[in-house]
Short mmCIF file of C-alpha atoms in Angstrom, two decimals:
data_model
loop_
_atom_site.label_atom_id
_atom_site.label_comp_id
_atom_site.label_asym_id
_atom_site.label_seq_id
_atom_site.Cartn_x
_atom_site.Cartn_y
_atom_site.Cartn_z
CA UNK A 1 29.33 -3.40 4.53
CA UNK A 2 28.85 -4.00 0.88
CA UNK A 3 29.61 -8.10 1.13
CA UNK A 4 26.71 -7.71 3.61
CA UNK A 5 24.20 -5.94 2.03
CA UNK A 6 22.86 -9.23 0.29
CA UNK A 7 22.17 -10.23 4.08
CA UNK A 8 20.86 -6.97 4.46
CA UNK A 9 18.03 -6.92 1.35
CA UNK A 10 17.28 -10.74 2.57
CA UNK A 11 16.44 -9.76 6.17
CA UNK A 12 14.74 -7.00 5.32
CA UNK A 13 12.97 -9.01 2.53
CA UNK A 14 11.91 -11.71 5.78
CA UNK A 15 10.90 -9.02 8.16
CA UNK A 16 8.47 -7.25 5.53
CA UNK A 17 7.21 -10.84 4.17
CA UNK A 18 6.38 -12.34 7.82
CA UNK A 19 3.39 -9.85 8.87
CA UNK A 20 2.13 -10.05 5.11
CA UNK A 21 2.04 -13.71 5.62
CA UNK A 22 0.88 -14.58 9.11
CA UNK A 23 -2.85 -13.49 8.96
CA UNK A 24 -2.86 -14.24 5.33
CA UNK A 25 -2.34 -18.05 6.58
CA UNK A 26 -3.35 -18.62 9.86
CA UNK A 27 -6.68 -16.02 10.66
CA UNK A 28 -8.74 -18.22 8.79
CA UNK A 29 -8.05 -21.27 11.98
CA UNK A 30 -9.59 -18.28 14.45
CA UNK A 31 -13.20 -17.71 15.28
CA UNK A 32 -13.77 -14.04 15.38
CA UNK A 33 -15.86 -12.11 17.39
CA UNK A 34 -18.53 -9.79 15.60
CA UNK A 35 -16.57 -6.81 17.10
CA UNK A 36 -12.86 -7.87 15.67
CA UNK A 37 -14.74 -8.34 12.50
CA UNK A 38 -16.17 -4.97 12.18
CA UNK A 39 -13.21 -3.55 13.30
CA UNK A 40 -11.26 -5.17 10.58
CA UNK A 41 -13.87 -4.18 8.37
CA UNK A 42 -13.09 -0.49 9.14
CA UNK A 43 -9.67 -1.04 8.62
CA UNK A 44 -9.64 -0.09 5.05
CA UNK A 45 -10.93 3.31 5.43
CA UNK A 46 -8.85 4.35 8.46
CA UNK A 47 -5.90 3.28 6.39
CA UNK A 48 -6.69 5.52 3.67
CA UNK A 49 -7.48 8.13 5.41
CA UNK A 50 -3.88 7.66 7.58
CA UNK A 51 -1.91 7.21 4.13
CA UNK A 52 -3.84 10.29 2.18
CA UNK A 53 -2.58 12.54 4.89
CA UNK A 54 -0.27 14.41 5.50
CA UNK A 55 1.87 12.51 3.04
CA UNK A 56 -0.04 13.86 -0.04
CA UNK A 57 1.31 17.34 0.75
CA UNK A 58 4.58 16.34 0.34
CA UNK A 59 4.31 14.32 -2.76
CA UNK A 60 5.18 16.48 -5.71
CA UNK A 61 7.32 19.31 -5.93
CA UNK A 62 5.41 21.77 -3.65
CA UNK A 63 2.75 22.09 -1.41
CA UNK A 64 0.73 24.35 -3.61
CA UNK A 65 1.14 21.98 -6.57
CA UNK A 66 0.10 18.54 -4.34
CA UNK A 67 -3.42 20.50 -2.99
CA UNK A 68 -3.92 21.53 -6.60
CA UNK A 69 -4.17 17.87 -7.75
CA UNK A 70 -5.33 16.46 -4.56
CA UNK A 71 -8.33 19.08 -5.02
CA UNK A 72 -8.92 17.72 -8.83
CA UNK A 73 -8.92 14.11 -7.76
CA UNK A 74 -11.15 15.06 -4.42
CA UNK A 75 -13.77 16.32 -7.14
CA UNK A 76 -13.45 13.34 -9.95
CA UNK A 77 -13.67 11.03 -7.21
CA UNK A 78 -16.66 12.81 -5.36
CA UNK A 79 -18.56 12.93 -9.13
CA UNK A 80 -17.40 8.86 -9.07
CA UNK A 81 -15.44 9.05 -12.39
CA UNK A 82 -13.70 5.91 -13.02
CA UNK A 83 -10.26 5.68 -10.61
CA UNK A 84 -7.70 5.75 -13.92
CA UNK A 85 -9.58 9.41 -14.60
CA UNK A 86 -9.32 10.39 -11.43
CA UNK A 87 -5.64 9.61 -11.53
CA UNK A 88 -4.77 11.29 -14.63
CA UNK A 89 -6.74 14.53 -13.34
CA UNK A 90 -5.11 14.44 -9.78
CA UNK A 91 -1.54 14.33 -11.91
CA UNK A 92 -3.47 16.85 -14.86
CA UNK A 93 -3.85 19.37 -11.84
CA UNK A 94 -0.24 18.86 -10.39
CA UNK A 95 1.21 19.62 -13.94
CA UNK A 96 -0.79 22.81 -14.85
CA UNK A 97 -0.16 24.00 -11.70
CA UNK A 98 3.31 23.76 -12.19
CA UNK A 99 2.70 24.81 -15.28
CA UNK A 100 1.54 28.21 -14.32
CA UNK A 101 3.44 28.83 -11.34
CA UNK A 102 7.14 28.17 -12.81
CA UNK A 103 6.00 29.56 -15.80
CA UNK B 1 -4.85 -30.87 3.58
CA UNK B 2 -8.77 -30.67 3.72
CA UNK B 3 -8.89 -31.78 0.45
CA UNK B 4 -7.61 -28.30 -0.94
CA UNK B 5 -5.96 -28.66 -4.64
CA UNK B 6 -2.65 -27.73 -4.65
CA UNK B 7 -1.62 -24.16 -6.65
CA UNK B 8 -1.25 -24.40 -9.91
CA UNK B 9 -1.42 -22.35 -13.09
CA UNK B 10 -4.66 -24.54 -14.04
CA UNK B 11 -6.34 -22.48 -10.97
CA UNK B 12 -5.71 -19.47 -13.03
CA UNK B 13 -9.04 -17.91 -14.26
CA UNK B 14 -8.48 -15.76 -17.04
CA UNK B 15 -11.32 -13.17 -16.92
CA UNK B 16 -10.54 -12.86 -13.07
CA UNK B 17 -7.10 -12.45 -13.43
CA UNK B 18 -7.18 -10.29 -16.44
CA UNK B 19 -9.54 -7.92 -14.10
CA UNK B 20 -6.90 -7.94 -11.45
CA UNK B 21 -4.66 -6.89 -13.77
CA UNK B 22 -6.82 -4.12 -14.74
CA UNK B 23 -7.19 -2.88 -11.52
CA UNK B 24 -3.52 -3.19 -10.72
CA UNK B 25 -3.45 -0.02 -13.35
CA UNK B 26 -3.73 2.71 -11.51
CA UNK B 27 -1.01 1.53 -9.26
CA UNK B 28 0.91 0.59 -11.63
CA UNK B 29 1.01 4.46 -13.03
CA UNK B 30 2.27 5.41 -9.56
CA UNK B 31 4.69 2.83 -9.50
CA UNK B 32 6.41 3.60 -12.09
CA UNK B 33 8.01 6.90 -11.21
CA UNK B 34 8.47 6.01 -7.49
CA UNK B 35 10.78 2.87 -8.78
CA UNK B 36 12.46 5.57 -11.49
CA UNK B 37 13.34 7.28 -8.61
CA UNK B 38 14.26 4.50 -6.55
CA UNK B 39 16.87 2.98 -9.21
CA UNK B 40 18.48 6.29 -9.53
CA UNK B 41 18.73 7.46 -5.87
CA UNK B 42 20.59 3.76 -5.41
CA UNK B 43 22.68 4.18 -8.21
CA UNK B 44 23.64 7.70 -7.08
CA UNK B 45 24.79 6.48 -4.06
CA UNK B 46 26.60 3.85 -5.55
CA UNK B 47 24.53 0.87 -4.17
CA UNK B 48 25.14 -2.29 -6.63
CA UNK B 49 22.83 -2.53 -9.34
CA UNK B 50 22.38 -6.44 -8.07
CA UNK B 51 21.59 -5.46 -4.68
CA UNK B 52 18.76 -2.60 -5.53
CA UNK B 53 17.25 -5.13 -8.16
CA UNK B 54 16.92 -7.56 -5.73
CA UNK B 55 15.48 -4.91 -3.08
CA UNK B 56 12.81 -4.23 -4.77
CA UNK B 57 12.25 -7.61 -5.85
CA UNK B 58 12.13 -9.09 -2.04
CA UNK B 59 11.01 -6.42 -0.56
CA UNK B 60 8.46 -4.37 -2.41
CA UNK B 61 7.95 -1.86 0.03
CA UNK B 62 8.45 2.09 -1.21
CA UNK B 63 9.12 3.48 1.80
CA UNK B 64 11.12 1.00 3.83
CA UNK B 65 13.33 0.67 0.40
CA UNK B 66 14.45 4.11 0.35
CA UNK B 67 14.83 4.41 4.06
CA UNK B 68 16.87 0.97 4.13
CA UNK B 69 19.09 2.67 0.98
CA UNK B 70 19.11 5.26 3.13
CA UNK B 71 20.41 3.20 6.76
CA UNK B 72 22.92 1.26 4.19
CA UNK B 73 24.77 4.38 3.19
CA UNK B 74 24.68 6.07 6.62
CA UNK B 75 26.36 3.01 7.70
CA UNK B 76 23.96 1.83 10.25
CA UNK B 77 24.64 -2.44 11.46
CA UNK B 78 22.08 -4.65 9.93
CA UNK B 79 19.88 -5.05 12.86
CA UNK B 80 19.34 -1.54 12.87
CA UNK B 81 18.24 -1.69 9.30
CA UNK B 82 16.19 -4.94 9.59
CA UNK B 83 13.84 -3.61 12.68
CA UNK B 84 13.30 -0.24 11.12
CA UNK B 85 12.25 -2.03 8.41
CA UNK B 86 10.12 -4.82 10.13
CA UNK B 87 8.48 -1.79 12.40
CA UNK B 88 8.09 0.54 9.11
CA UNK B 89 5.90 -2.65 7.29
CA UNK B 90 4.15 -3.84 10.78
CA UNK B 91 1.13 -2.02 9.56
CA UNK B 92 0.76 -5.05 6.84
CA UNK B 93 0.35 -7.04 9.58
CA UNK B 94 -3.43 -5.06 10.19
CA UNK B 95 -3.98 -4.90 6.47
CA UNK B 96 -3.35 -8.41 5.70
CA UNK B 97 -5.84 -9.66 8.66
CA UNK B 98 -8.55 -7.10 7.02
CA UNK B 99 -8.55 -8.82 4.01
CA UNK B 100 -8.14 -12.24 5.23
CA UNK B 101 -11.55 -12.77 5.67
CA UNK B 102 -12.31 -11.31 2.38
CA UNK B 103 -10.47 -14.24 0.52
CA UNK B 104 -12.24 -17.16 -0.88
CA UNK B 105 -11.79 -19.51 2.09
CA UNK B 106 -11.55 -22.56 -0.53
CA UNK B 107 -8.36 -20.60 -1.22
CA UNK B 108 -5.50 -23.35 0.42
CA UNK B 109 -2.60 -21.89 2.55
CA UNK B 110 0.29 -22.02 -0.03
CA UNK B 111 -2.12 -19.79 -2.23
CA UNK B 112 -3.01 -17.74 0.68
CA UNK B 113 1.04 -17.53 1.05
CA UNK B 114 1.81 -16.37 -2.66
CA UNK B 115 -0.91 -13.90 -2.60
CA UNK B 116 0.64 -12.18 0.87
CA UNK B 117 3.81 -11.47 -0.85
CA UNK B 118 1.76 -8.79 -2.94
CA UNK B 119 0.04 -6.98 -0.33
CA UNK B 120 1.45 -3.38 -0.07
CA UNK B 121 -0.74 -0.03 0.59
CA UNK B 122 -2.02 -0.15 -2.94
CA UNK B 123 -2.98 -3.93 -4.03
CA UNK B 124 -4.60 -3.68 0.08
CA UNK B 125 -6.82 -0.52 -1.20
CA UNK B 126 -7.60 -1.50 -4.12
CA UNK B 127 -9.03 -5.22 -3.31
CA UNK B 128 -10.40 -4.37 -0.10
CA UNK B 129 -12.57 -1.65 -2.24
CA UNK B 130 -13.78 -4.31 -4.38
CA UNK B 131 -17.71 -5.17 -4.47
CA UNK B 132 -17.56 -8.74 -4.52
CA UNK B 133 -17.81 -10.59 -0.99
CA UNK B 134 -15.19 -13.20 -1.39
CA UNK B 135 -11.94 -12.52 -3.56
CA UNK B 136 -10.18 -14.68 -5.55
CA UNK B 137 -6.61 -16.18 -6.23
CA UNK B 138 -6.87 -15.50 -10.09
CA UNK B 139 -7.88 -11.66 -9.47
CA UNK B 140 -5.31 -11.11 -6.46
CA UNK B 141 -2.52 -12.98 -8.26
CA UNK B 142 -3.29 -10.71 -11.43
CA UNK B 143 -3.01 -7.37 -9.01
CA UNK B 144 -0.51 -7.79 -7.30
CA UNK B 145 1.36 -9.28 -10.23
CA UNK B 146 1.05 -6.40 -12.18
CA UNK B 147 1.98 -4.07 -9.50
CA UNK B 148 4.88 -6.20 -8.34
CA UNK B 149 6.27 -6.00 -12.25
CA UNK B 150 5.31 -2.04 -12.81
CA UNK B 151 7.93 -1.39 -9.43
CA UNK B 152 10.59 -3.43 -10.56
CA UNK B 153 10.40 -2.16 -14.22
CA UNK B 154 10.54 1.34 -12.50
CA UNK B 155 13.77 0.42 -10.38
CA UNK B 156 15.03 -1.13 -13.24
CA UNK B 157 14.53 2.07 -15.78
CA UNK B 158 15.93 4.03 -12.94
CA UNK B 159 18.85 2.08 -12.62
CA UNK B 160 19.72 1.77 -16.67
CA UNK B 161 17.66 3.84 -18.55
CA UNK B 162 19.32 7.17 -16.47
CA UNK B 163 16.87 9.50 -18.25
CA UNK B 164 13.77 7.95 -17.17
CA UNK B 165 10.98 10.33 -17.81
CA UNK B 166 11.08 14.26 -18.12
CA UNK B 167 11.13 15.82 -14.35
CA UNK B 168 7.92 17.61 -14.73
CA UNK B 169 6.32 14.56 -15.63
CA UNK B 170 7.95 12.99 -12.71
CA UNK B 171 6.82 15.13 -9.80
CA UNK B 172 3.56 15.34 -10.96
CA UNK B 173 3.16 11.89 -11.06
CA UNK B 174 4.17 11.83 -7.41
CA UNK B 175 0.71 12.24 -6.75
CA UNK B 176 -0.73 9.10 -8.45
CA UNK B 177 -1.00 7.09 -6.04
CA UNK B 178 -2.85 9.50 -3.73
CA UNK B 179 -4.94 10.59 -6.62
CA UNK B 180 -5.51 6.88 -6.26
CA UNK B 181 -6.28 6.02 -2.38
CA UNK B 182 -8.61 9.16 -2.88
CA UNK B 183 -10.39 7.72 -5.82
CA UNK B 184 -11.28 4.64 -3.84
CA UNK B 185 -12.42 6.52 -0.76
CA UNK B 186 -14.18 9.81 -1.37
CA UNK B 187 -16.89 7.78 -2.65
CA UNK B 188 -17.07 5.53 -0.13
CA UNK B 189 -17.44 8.57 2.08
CA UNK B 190 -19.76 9.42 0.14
CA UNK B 191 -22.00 6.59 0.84
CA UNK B 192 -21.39 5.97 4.43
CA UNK B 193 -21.85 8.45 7.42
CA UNK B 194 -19.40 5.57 9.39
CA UNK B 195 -17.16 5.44 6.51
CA UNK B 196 -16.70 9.30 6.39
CA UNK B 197 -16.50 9.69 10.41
CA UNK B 198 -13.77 7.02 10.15
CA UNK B 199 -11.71 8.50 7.28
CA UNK B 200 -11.95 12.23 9.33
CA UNK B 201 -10.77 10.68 12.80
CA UNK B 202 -7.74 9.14 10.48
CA UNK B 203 -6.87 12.30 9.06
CA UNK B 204 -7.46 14.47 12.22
CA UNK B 205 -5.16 11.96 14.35
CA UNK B 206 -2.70 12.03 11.36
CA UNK B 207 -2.30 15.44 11.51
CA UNK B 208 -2.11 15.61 15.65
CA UNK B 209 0.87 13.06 15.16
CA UNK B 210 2.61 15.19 12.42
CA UNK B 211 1.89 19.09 13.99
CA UNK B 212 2.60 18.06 17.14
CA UNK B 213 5.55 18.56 18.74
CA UNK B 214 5.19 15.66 21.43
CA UNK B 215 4.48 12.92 18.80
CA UNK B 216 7.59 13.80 16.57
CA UNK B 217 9.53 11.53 17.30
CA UNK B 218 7.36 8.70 16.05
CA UNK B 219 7.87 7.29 12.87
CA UNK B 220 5.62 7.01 9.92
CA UNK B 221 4.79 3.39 10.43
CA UNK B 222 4.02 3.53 13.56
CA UNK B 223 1.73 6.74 13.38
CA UNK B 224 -0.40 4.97 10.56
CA UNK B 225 -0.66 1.71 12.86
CA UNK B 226 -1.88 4.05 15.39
CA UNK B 227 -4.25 5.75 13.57
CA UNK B 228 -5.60 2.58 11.77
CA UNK B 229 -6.20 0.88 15.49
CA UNK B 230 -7.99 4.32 16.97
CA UNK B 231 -9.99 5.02 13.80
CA UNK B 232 -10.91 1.38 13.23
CA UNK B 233 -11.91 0.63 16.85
CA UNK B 234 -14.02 3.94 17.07
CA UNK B 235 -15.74 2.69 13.84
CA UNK B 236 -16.42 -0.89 15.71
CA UNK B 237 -17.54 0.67 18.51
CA UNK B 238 -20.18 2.68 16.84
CA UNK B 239 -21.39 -0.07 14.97
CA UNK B 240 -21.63 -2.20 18.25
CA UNK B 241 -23.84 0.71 19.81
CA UNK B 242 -25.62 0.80 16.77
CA UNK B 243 -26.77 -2.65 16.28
CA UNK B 244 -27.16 -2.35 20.15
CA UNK B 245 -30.36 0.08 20.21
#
C-alpha cells in the first residue's frame, strides 16, 4: 500500500479538484433560467445552515462545551459584531466552559 | 480567447487582495488547529510525512483528509478511497456553481481555474457573504491563499512541531470555524424572512438525517448535498411565487 499512497493523495487530489473546477469554468457558457439563479442564490444559506448543524455539537470536547460557545457566537453575531469577535467569543465561551466544568 | 489577458501577477490588485487576505482570517484561526490535528493523527499512524504534506496540499479538504487517512490505514483499495472522497467533496460541485455567477465575468478561464482550487466550505461562505455584486481574482486569490497556507502550516506544525498548541486551547478552538459560518449567517437571518426560513429547513432536515434511524446510513456529504438542494429549491420556489403575485 504505502508505494501507492502517492497514487492515492493524487486521485483523491483529481476527484476533489474536478467539481471545484467544472462550474468554476464552464457555467459562465450557460444561459440560466431566473429560477436556477435564485436557487443558486439560496445556496449559500442552506449550506450554512447544513454545515452549522449537527456538526457544531460535536466540535470541541463535549456537547455542553460546543452549545456554550455556539450560544456566545449566536449572540455576537445576532448584535453584528465583527466575524473575528465573534470567533474569539464562540472559542472564549468553549474555554470558560471548560474552564468551569473540569475545574 | 475573447480577448481575455492571460493571468498574471500584474492582475494582482493589492488593496483587493490584501482584503481577501483579511477575510481569509477567521478561517485561517480554524485552520490552524484542524491541520495540528491532522499532521499528528497521520504521523500517529505512521503515514509518511511526504505523503500527508502533500494531502493537504492537493487536496485541501478537512474532512475527506482524515477520512482518506483513515481508508489508507484500514487498508481499503484505492478506488474505494478515491469515490468516498469524490462523493464526500461533490457538494463543491453546488458551491462552486453558486458563486460562479458572482465572479467578475471579465475573469478568463485559467483564472476562473486557479481560483476553484481554493473553494472549500469556508473561502465558499465567506465570499459568497460578501456585499459587492461581482468578485474579483485579486480578493479570491488573496482568500483562498491565505486559507490554503494557514492548513498546510497546521499539518505541517502537526507533523514536526509534536507539541502544537496546549489541548485546552485546541478543543476550544474546534469551534472556530462554526463560530465562523454562524457569524456570517445569523445576520443574514436577521435581515431576511427567506434567508431565515431557508437556514431553519437546513437545520431541521439536518437533524431528520442525523436522529433518524432510516437515514443513517448516509454519509455526511451526501446529507449536506441533500439538504442544500431541498432548502435551496424551497427558497426558489418561494421567491418564484413571490414575484408571481
Amino acid at each position: 500500500m504505502t508505494g501507492q499512497l502517492w497514487l492515492v493523495v493524487l486521485l483523491m487530489g483529481l476527484v476533489t479538484y474536478i467539481p471545484r473546477m467544472l462550474p468554476q469554468v464552464f457555467l459562465e457558457d450557460i444561459q440560466l433560467s431566473p429560477f436556477i439563479r435564485n436557487f443558486l442564490g439560496f445556496v449559500p444559506y442552506a449550506v450554512l445552515g447544513a454545515l452549522i448543524f449537527p456538526g457544531v455539537l460535536t466540535s470541541t470536547g463535549s456537547t455542553g462545551s460546543a452549545i456554550a460557545g455556539g450560544l456566545v457566537a449566536i449572540l455576537l453575531a445576532y448584535l453584528r459584531l465583527n466575524i473575528v469577535v465573534v470567533v474569539f467569543g464562540g472559542i472564549l465561551g468553549v474555554y470558560l466552559w471548560q474552564l468551569i466544568c473540569l475545574g | 480567447m475573447r480577448g481575455k489577458p492571460e493571468p498574471s501577477f500584474a492582475d494582482l490588485d493589492r488593496r483587493p487582495f490584501v482584503a481577501g487576505c483579511q477575510a481569509a482570517v477567521p478561517i485561517a484561526i480554524g485552520y490552524l488547529p484542524i491541520g495540528i490535528t491532522f499532521g499528528l493523527l497521520a504521523k500517529a499512524v505512521s503515514i509518511p510525512n511526504h505523503i500527508t504534506l502533500m494531502m493537504s496540499m492537493l487536496v485541501l479538504a478537512g474532512a475527506s483528509q482524515f477520512v482518506g487517512i483513515n481508508l489508507i490505514i484500514l487498508g481499503t483499495s484505492i478506488w474505494e478511497i478515491v469515490l468516498t472522497t469524490f462523493v464526500v467533496n461533490l457538494r463543491h460541485l453546488l458551491m462552486s456553481a453558486s458563486l460562479a455567477p458572482r465572479v467578475d465575468t471579465r475573469l478568463r478561464k485559467t483564472h476562473r481555474a486557479i481560483l476553484a482550487f481554493g473553494i472549500t466550505d469556508e473561502t465558499f461562505s465567506v465570499a459568497s457573504f460578501r456585499p459587492e455584486a461581482s468578485l474579483g481574482f485579486s480578493y479570491l486569490l488573496g482568500l483562498n491563499m491565505t486559507s490554503f497556507i494557514a492548513w498546510n502550516l497546521g499539518t505541517w506544525m502537526g507533523l514536526f512541531l509534536a507539541t502544537g498548541m496546549p489541548d485546552a486551547l485546541k478543543t476550544s478552538m474546534g469551534i472556530a470555524l462554526y463560530a465562523m459560518f454562524i457569524g456570517l449567517l445569523v445576520p443574514a437571518c436577521r435581515n431576511s424572512r427567506p434567508i431565515l426560513s431557508i437556514a431553519l429547513t437546513a437545520i431541521v432536515l439536518q437533524a431528520l438525517w442525523h436522529f433518524s434511524p432510516i437515514f443513517s446510513g448516509m454519509s455526511m456529504g451526501t446529507q449536506i448535498v441533500l439538504t442544500t438542494i431541498i432548502a435551496s429549491f424551497l427558497g426558489a420556489v418561494m421567491m418564484e411565487r413571490e414575484e408571481g403575485l
